[in-house]
Coordinates of N, CA and C and ligand atoms in Angstrom, one line a residue:
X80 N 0.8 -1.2 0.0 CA 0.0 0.0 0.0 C 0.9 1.3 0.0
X81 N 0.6 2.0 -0.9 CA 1.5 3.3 -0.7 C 0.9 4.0 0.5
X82 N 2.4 4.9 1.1 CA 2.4 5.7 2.3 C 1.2 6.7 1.7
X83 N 0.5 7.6 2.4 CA -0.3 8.6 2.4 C 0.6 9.9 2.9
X84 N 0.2 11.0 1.8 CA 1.3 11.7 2.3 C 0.9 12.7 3.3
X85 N 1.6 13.2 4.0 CA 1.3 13.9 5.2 C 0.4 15.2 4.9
X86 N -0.4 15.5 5.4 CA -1.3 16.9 5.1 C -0.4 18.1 5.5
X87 N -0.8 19.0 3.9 CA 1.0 20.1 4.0 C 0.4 21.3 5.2
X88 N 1.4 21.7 5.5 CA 1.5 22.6 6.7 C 1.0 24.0 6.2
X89 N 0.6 24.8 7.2 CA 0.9 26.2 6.4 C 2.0 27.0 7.0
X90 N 2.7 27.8 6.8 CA 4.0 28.3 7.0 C 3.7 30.0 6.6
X91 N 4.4 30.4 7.7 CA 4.6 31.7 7.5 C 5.6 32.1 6.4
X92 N 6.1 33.6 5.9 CA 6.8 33.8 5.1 C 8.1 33.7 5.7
X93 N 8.3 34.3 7.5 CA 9.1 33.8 7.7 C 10.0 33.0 8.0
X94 N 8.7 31.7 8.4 CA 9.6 30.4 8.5 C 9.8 29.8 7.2
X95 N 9.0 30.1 5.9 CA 9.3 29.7 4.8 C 10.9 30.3 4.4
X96 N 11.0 31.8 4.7 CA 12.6 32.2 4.4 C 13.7 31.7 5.4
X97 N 13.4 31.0 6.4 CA 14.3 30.1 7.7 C 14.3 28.9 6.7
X98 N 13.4 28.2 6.4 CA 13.9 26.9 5.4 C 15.0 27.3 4.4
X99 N 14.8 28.1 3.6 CA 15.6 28.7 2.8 C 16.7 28.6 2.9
X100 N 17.0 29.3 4.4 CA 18.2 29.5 4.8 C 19.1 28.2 5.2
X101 N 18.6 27.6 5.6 CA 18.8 26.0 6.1 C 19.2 25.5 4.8
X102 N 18.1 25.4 4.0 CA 18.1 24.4 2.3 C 19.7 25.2 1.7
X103 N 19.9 26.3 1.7 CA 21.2 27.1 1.5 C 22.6 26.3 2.4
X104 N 22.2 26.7 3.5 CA 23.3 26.0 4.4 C 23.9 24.6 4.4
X105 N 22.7 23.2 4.0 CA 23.0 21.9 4.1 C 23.7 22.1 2.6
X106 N 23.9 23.2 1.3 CA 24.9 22.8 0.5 C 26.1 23.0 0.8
X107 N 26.3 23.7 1.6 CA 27.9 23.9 2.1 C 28.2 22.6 3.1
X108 N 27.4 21.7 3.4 CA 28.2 20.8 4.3 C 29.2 19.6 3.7
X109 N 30.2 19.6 4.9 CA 31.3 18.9 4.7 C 31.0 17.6 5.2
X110 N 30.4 16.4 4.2 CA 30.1 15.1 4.5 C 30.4 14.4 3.3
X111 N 31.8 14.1 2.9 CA 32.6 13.6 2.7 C 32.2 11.4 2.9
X112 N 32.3 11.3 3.9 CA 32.2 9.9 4.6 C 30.3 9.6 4.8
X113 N 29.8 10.7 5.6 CA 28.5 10.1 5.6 C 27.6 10.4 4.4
X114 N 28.0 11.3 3.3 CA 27.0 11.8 2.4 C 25.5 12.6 3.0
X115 N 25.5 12.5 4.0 CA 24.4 13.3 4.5 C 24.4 14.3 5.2
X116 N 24.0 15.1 4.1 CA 24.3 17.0 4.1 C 23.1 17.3 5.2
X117 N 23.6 18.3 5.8 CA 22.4 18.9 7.0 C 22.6 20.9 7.1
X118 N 21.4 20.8 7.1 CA 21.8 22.6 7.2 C 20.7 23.4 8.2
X119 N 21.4 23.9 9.1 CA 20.4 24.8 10.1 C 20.7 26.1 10.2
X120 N 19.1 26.9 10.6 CA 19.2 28.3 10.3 C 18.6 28.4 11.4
X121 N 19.0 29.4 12.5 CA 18.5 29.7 13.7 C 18.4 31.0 13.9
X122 N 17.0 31.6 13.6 CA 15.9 33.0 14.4 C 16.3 33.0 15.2
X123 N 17.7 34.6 16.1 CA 17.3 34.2 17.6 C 16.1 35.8 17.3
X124 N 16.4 36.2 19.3 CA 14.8 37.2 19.3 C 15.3 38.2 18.5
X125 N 16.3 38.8 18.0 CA 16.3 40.2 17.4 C 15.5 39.7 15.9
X126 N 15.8 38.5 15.5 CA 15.1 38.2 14.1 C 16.2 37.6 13.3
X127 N 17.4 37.9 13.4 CA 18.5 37.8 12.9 C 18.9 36.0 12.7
X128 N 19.5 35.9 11.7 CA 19.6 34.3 11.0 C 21.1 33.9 11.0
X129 N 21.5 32.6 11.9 CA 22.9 32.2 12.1 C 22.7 30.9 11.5
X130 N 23.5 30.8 11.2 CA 23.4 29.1 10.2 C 24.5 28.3 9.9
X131 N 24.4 26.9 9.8 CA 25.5 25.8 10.2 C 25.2 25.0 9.3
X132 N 26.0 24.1 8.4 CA 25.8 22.8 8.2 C 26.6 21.9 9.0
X133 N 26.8 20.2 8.8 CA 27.6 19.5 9.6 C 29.1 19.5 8.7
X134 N 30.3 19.2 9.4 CA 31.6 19.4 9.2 C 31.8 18.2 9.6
X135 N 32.2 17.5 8.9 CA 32.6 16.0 8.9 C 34.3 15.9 9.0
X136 N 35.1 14.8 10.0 CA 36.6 14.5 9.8 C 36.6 13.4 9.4
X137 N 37.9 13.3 9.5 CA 38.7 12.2 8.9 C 38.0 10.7 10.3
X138 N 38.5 11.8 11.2 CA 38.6 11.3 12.3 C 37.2 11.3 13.0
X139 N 35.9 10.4 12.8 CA 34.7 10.6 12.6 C 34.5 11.4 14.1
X140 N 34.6 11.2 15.2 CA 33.8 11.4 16.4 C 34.4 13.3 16.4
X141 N 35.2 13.8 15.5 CA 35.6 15.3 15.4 C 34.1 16.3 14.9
X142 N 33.1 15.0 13.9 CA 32.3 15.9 13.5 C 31.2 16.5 14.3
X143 N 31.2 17.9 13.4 CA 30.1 18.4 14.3 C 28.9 18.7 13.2
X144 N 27.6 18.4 14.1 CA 26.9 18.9 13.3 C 26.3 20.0 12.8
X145 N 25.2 20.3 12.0 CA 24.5 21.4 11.6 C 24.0 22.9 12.1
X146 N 23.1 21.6 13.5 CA 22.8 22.6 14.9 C 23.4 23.5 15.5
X147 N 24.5 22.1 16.2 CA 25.8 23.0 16.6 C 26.1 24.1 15.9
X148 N 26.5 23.6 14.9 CA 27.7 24.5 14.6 C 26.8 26.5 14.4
X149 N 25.3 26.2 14.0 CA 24.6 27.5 14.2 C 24.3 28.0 15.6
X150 N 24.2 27.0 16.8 CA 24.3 27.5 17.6 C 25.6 28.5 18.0
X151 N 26.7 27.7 17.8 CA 27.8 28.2 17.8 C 27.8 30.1 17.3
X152 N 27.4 29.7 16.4 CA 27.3 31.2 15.2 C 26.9 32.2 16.0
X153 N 25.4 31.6 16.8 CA 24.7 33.1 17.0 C 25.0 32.8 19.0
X154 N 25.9 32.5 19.4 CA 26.3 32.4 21.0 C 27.7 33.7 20.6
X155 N 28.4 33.0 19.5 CA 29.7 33.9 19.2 C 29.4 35.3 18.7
X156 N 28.2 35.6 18.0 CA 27.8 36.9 17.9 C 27.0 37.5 18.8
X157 N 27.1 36.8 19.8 CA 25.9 37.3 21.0 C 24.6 37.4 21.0
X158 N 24.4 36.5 20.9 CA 22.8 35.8 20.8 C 22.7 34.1 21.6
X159 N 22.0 34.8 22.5 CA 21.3 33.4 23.1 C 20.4 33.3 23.8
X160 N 19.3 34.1 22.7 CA 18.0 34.2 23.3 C 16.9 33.4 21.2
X161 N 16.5 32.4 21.9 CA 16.2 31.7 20.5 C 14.6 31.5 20.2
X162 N 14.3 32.0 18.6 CA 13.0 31.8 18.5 C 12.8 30.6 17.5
X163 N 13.5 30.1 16.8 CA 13.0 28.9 16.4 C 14.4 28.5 15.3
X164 N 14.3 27.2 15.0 CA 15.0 26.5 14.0 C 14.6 25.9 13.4
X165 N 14.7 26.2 11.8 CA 14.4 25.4 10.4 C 15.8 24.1 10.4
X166 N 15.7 23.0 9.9 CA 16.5 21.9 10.0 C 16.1 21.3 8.4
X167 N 17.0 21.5 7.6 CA 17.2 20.5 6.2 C 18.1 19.6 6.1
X168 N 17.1 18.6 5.8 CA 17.7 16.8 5.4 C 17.3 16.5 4.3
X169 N 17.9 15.3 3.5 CA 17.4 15.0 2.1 C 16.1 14.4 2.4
X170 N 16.5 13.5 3.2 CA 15.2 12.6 3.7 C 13.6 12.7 4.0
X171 N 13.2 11.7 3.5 CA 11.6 11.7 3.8 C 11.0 10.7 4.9
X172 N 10.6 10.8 6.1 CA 10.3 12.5 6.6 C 11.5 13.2 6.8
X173 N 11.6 14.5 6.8 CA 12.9 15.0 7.1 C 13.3 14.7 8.7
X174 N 14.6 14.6 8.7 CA 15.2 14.1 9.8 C 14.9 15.3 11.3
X175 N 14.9 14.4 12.2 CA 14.9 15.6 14.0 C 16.2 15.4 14.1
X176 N 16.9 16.2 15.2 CA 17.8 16.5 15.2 C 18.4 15.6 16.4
X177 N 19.9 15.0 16.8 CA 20.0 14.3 16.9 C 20.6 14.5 18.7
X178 N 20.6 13.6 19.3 CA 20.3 13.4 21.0 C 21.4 14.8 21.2
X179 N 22.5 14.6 20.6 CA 23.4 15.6 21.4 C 23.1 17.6 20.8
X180 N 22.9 17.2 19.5 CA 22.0 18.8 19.3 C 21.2 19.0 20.0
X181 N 19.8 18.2 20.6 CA 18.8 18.7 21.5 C 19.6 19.0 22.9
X182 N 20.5 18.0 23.2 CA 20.8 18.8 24.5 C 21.7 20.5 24.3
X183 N 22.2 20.5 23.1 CA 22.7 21.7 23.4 C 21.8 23.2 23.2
X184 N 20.5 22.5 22.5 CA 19.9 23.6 22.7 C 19.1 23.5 23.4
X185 N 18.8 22.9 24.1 CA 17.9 22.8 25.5 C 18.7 24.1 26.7
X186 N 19.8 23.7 26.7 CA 21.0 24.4 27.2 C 20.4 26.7 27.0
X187 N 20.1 26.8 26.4 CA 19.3 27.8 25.8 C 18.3 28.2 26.0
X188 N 17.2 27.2 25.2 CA 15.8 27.4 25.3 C 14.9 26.0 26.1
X189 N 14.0 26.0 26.7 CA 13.6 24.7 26.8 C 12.0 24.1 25.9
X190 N 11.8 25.8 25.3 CA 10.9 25.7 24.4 C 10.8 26.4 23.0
X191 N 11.5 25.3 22.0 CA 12.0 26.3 20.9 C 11.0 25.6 19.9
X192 N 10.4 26.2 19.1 CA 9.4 25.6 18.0 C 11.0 25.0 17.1
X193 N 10.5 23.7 16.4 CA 11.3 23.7 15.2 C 10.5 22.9 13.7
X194 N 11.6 23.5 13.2 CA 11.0 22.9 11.3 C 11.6 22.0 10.8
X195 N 11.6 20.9 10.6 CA 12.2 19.9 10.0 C 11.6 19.8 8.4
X196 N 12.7 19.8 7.6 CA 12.3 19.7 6.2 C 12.7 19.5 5.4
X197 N 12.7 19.0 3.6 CA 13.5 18.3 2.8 C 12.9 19.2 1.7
X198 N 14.1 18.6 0.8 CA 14.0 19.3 -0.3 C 12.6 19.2 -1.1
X199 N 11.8 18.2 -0.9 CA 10.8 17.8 -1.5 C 9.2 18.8 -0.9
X200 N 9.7 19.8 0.0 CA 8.7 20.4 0.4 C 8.0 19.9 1.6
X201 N 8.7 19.3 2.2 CA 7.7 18.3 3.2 C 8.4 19.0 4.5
X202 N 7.8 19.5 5.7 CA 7.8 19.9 6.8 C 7.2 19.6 7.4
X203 N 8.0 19.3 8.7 CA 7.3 19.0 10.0 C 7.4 19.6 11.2
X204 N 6.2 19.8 11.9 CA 6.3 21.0 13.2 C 7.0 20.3 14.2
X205 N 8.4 21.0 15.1 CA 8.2 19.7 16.0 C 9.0 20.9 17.6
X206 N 8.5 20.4 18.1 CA 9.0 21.1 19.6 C 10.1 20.6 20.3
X207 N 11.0 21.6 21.0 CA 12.4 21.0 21.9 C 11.5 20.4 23.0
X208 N 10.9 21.0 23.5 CA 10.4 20.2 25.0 C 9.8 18.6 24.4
X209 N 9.4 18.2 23.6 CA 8.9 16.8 23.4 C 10.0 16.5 22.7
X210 N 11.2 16.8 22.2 CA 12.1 15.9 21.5 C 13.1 15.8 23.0
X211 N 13.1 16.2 23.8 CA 14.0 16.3 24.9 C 13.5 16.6 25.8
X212 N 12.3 15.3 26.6 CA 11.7 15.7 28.1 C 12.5 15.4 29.3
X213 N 12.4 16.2 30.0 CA 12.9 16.1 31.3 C 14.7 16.0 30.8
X214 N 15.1 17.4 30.1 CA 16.1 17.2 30.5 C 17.1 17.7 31.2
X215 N 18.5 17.5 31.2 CA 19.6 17.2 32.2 C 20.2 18.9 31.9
X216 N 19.4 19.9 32.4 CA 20.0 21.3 32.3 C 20.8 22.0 33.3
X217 N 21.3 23.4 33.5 CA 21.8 24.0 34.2 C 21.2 24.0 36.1
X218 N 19.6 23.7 36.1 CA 19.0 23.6 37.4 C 19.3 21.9 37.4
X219 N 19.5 21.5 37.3 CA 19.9 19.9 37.6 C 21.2 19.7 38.3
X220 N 22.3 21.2 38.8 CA 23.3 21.2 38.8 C 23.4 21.3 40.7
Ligands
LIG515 N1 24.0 15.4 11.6 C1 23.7 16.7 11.8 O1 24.3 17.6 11.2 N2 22.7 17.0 12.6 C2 22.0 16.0 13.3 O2 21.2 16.4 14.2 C3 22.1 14.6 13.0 C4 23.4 14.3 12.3 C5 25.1 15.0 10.7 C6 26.4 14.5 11.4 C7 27.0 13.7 10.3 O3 27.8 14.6 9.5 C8 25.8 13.3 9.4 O4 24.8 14.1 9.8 C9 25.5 11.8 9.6 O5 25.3 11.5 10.9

Protein backbone atom coordinates (compact mmCIF):
# COMPACT_ATOMS: atom_id res chain seq x y z
CA UNK A 1 0.00 0.00 0.00
CA UNK A 2 1.49 3.32 -0.71
CA UNK A 3 2.42 5.73 2.26
CA UNK A 4 -0.33 8.65 2.38
CA UNK A 5 1.28 11.72 2.32
CA UNK A 6 1.31 13.90 5.18
CA UNK A 7 -1.29 16.87 5.05
CA UNK A 8 0.99 20.09 3.99
CA UNK A 9 1.47 22.58 6.70
CA UNK A 10 0.93 26.19 6.45
CA UNK A 11 3.96 28.31 6.96
CA UNK A 12 4.65 31.73 7.53
CA UNK A 13 6.80 33.82 5.08
CA UNK A 14 9.09 33.82 7.72
CA UNK A 15 9.61 30.43 8.48
CA UNK A 16 9.29 29.69 4.79
CA UNK A 17 12.63 32.24 4.44
CA UNK A 18 14.30 30.11 7.66
CA UNK A 19 13.89 26.86 5.43
CA UNK A 20 15.56 28.65 2.83
CA UNK A 21 18.22 29.45 4.80
CA UNK A 22 18.77 25.99 6.07
CA UNK A 23 18.05 24.38 2.32
CA UNK A 24 21.23 27.15 1.50
CA UNK A 25 23.30 25.96 4.40
CA UNK A 26 23.05 21.88 4.09
CA UNK A 27 24.86 22.76 0.47
CA UNK A 28 27.94 23.88 2.06
CA UNK A 29 28.21 20.83 4.34
CA UNK A 30 31.35 18.93 4.67
CA UNK A 31 30.07 15.09 4.46
CA UNK A 32 32.62 13.62 2.71
CA UNK A 33 32.18 9.92 4.57
CA UNK A 34 28.47 10.11 5.64
CA UNK A 35 27.05 11.77 2.42
CA UNK A 36 24.43 13.26 4.49
CA UNK A 37 24.28 17.00 4.12
CA UNK A 38 22.37 18.90 6.99
CA UNK A 39 21.78 22.59 7.17
CA UNK A 40 20.38 24.78 10.08
CA UNK A 41 19.21 28.28 10.30
CA UNK A 42 18.48 29.68 13.65
CA UNK A 43 15.92 33.02 14.40
CA UNK A 44 17.33 34.23 17.64
CA UNK A 45 14.79 37.19 19.27
CA UNK A 46 16.34 40.20 17.39
CA UNK A 47 15.08 38.25 14.07
CA UNK A 48 18.50 37.77 12.87
CA UNK A 49 19.58 34.31 11.01
CA UNK A 50 22.91 32.24 12.14
CA UNK A 51 23.37 29.10 10.18
CA UNK A 52 25.50 25.80 10.17
CA UNK A 53 25.81 22.75 8.21
CA UNK A 54 27.64 19.48 9.61
CA UNK A 55 31.56 19.41 9.21
CA UNK A 56 32.59 16.01 8.93
CA UNK A 57 36.55 14.46 9.80
CA UNK A 58 38.69 12.23 8.86
CA UNK A 59 38.56 11.25 12.25
CA UNK A 60 34.73 10.63 12.64
CA UNK A 61 33.79 11.41 16.41
CA UNK A 62 35.56 15.35 15.42
CA UNK A 63 32.26 15.91 13.49
CA UNK A 64 30.09 18.44 14.25
CA UNK A 65 26.89 18.92 13.25
CA UNK A 66 24.51 21.45 11.61
CA UNK A 67 22.78 22.64 14.88
CA UNK A 68 25.77 22.99 16.64
CA UNK A 69 27.65 24.51 14.61
CA UNK A 70 24.57 27.50 14.21
CA UNK A 71 24.26 27.47 17.56
CA UNK A 72 27.78 28.19 17.79
CA UNK A 73 27.33 31.20 15.23
CA UNK A 74 24.67 33.06 17.05
CA UNK A 75 26.31 32.37 20.97
CA UNK A 76 29.66 33.89 19.24
CA UNK A 77 27.78 36.93 17.91
CA UNK A 78 25.88 37.27 20.98
CA UNK A 79 22.81 35.78 20.80
CA UNK A 80 21.32 33.36 23.07
CA UNK A 81 17.98 34.25 23.31
CA UNK A 82 16.18 31.71 20.52
CA UNK A 83 13.01 31.79 18.47
CA UNK A 84 12.99 28.92 16.40
CA UNK A 85 15.01 26.54 14.04
CA UNK A 86 14.41 25.44 10.43
CA UNK A 87 16.50 21.92 9.96
CA UNK A 88 17.18 20.52 6.21
CA UNK A 89 17.66 16.79 5.44
CA UNK A 90 17.41 14.95 2.15
CA UNK A 91 15.16 12.59 3.73
CA UNK A 92 11.61 11.66 3.75
CA UNK A 93 10.25 12.48 6.61
CA UNK A 94 12.94 14.97 7.14
CA UNK A 95 15.21 14.06 9.84
CA UNK A 96 14.86 15.62 13.98
CA UNK A 97 17.83 16.49 15.25
CA UNK A 98 19.97 14.31 16.86
CA UNK A 99 20.27 13.42 21.00
CA UNK A 100 23.37 15.62 21.41
CA UNK A 101 22.02 18.83 19.33
CA UNK A 102 18.83 18.71 21.47
CA UNK A 103 20.76 18.81 24.51
CA UNK A 104 22.74 21.73 23.35
CA UNK A 105 19.88 23.59 22.65
CA UNK A 106 17.88 22.77 25.51
CA UNK A 107 20.99 24.41 27.22
CA UNK A 108 19.29 27.85 25.78
CA UNK A 109 15.79 27.44 25.28
CA UNK A 110 13.65 24.75 26.84
CA UNK A 111 10.86 25.67 24.40
CA UNK A 112 12.00 26.31 20.93
CA UNK A 113 9.37 25.65 17.99
CA UNK A 114 11.25 23.67 15.17
CA UNK A 115 10.99 22.94 11.32
CA UNK A 116 12.19 19.90 10.03
CA UNK A 117 12.33 19.66 6.16
CA UNK A 118 13.51 18.32 2.78
CA UNK A 119 13.97 19.29 -0.29
CA UNK A 120 10.84 17.80 -1.52
CA UNK A 121 8.67 20.44 0.42
CA UNK A 122 7.73 18.31 3.15
CA UNK A 123 7.76 19.87 6.85
CA UNK A 124 7.34 18.99 9.97
CA UNK A 125 6.31 20.98 13.19
CA UNK A 126 8.21 19.73 15.99
CA UNK A 127 9.04 21.06 19.64
CA UNK A 128 12.38 21.04 21.92
CA UNK A 129 10.40 20.25 24.99
CA UNK A 130 8.86 16.85 23.38
CA UNK A 131 12.05 15.92 21.54
CA UNK A 132 14.02 16.28 24.86
CA UNK A 133 11.68 15.67 28.05
CA UNK A 134 12.89 16.11 31.29
CA UNK A 135 16.14 17.23 30.49
CA UNK A 136 19.61 17.22 32.19
CA UNK A 137 20.05 21.26 32.26
CA UNK A 138 21.82 24.02 34.16
CA UNK A 139 18.98 23.56 37.41
CA UNK A 140 19.90 19.89 37.59
CA UNK A 141 23.26 21.21 38.79
N1 LIG B 1 24.04 15.37 11.61
C1 LIG B 1 23.71 16.68 11.80
O1 LIG B 1 24.32 17.58 11.22
N2 LIG B 1 22.69 16.96 12.64
C2 LIG B 1 21.97 16.03 13.32
O2 LIG B 1 21.17 16.39 14.18
C3 LIG B 1 22.14 14.62 13.00
C4 LIG B 1 23.38 14.27 12.28
C5 LIG B 1 25.15 15.05 10.72
C6 LIG B 1 26.36 14.49 11.41
C7 LIG B 1 27.00 13.70 10.30
O3 LIG B 1 27.82 14.58 9.54
C8 LIG B 1 25.85 13.27 9.43
O4 LIG B 1 24.76 14.08 9.78
C9 LIG B 1 25.46 11.80 9.60
O5 LIG B 1 25.25 11.49 10.93
Amino acid sequence: MKARASKPIRLSRQEKELIDRAAAASKNAHAPYSRFKVGAALQVESGQVFVGCNVENASYGATVCAERNAVAQAVVNGHKKFKRIAIMTATSPPAPPCGLCRQVLVEFCDELPILLANPRGEVVRAKLSKLIPQPFCGKSL
